[in-house]
Amino acid sequence: MRIVETKMRCGICKKDGAVVYCDGCGAPLCRNCRKFDLWGYGCGHVDPKAFCPACADDIQINPWGGKRPAAEND
Ligand SMILES: [Zn+2]
Ligand SMILES: [Zn+2]
């Protein structure tokens, strides 16, 4: 997760000030547009991630929080 340290507009709504960059596409995101996810690796290690709405739902980018394919029978 990368915090926006300069004054920048949100790349999604283009209205509010950005606070964090999307970990998928790198777009600056405001408080309303960011979506948080916690990626866990084994026990104890958790990595906070921030995504724009499109990346949050994209399983290629966000396998922990993305929508799973309907058929997952293996
Ligand atoms: Zn926004
Ligand atoms: Zn994104």
Short mmCIF file of C-alpha atoms and ligand atoms in Angstrom, two decimals:
data_model
loop_
_atom_site.label_atom_id
_atom_site.label_comp_id
_atom_site.label_asym_id
_atom_site.label_seq_id
_atom_site.Cartn_x
_atom_site.Cartn_y
_atom_site.Cartn_z
CA MET A 1 0.00 0.00 0.00
CA ARG A 2 1.43 3.36 -1.02
CA ILE A 3 0.25 6.58 0.60
CA VAL A 4 -0.21 9.66 -1.61
CA GLU A 5 2.10 12.32 -0.18
CA THR A 6 1.44 15.13 -2.64
CA LYS A 7 -1.82 16.94 -3.32
CA MET A 8 -3.52 15.00 -6.07
CA ARG A 9 -7.05 14.40 -7.28
CA CYS A 10 -8.60 10.98 -7.11
CA GLY A 11 -8.18 9.18 -10.45
CA ILE A 12 -11.60 7.49 -10.19
CA CYS A 13 -14.16 10.16 -9.19
CA LYS A 14 -11.83 13.10 -10.00
CA LYS A 15 -13.46 15.12 -7.22
CA ASP A 16 -11.80 14.41 -3.90
CA GLY A 17 -8.17 14.47 -2.84
CA ALA A 18 -6.33 11.19 -3.20
CA VAL A 19 -4.98 9.48 -0.10
CA VAL A 20 -3.58 6.19 -1.39
CA TYR A 21 -2.52 4.59 -4.68
CA CYS A 22 -4.24 1.53 -6.09
CA ASP A 23 -1.96 -1.50 -5.68
CA GLY A 24 -3.26 -2.86 -8.98
CA CYS A 25 -3.21 -0.05 -11.55
CA GLY A 26 -1.49 2.69 -9.54
CA ALA A 27 -4.36 5.18 -9.80
CA PRO A 28 -4.58 7.72 -6.96
CA LEU A 29 -7.68 7.05 -4.85
CA CYS A 30 -9.73 9.17 -2.44
CA ARG A 31 -11.34 7.87 0.75
CA ASN A 32 -14.59 7.06 -1.04
CA CYS A 33 -13.04 5.14 -3.93
CA ARG A 34 -10.39 3.08 -2.18
CA LYS A 35 -11.17 -0.47 -1.15
CA PHE A 36 -9.02 -2.20 1.41
CA ASP A 37 -8.09 -5.83 1.41
CA LEU A 38 -5.82 -7.83 3.65
CA TRP A 39 -3.60 -10.35 1.96
CA GLY A 40 -2.53 -13.13 4.29
CA TYR A 41 0.58 -15.23 3.83
CA GLY A 42 0.73 -18.23 6.15
CA CYS A 43 0.18 -17.47 9.81
CA GLY A 44 0.72 -14.03 11.21
CA HIS A 45 1.86 -12.18 8.12
CA VAL A 46 -0.81 -9.90 6.69
CA ASP A 47 -0.21 -7.33 3.99
CA PRO A 48 -2.67 -4.42 3.73
CA LYS A 49 -3.61 -3.54 0.16
CA ALA A 50 -5.64 -0.72 -1.34
CA PHE A 51 -7.44 -1.04 -4.66
CA CYS A 52 -9.71 0.96 -6.91
CA PRO A 53 -13.17 -0.63 -7.41
CA ALA A 54 -12.17 -2.28 -10.71
CA CYS A 55 -8.96 -3.82 -9.37
CA ALA A 56 -10.61 -4.96 -6.13
CA ASP A 57 -13.00 -7.14 -8.12
CA ASP A 58 -10.36 -8.44 -10.54
CA ILE A 59 -9.17 -11.87 -9.46
CA GLN A 60 -6.02 -11.52 -11.59
CA ILE A 61 -5.01 -8.47 -9.57
CA ASN A 62 -6.62 -9.23 -6.20
CA PRO A 63 -6.82 -13.03 -5.75
CA TRP A 64 -7.70 -12.66 -2.06
CA GLY A 65 -10.66 -10.35 -2.51
CA GLY A 66 -11.58 -10.63 -6.19
CA LYS A 67 -14.77 -12.29 -7.27
CA ARG A 68 -14.18 -16.00 -7.67
CA PRO A 69 -15.19 -17.67 -10.93
CA ALA A 70 -18.57 -19.41 -10.64
CA ALA A 71 -17.21 -22.84 -11.57
CA GLU A 72 -14.50 -23.79 -9.12
CA ASN A 73 -14.91 -27.50 -8.58
CA ASP A 74 -11.35 -28.78 -8.40
ZN ZN B 1 -12.58 9.18 -5.59
ZN ZN B 2 -6.77 -0.06 -9.76
#
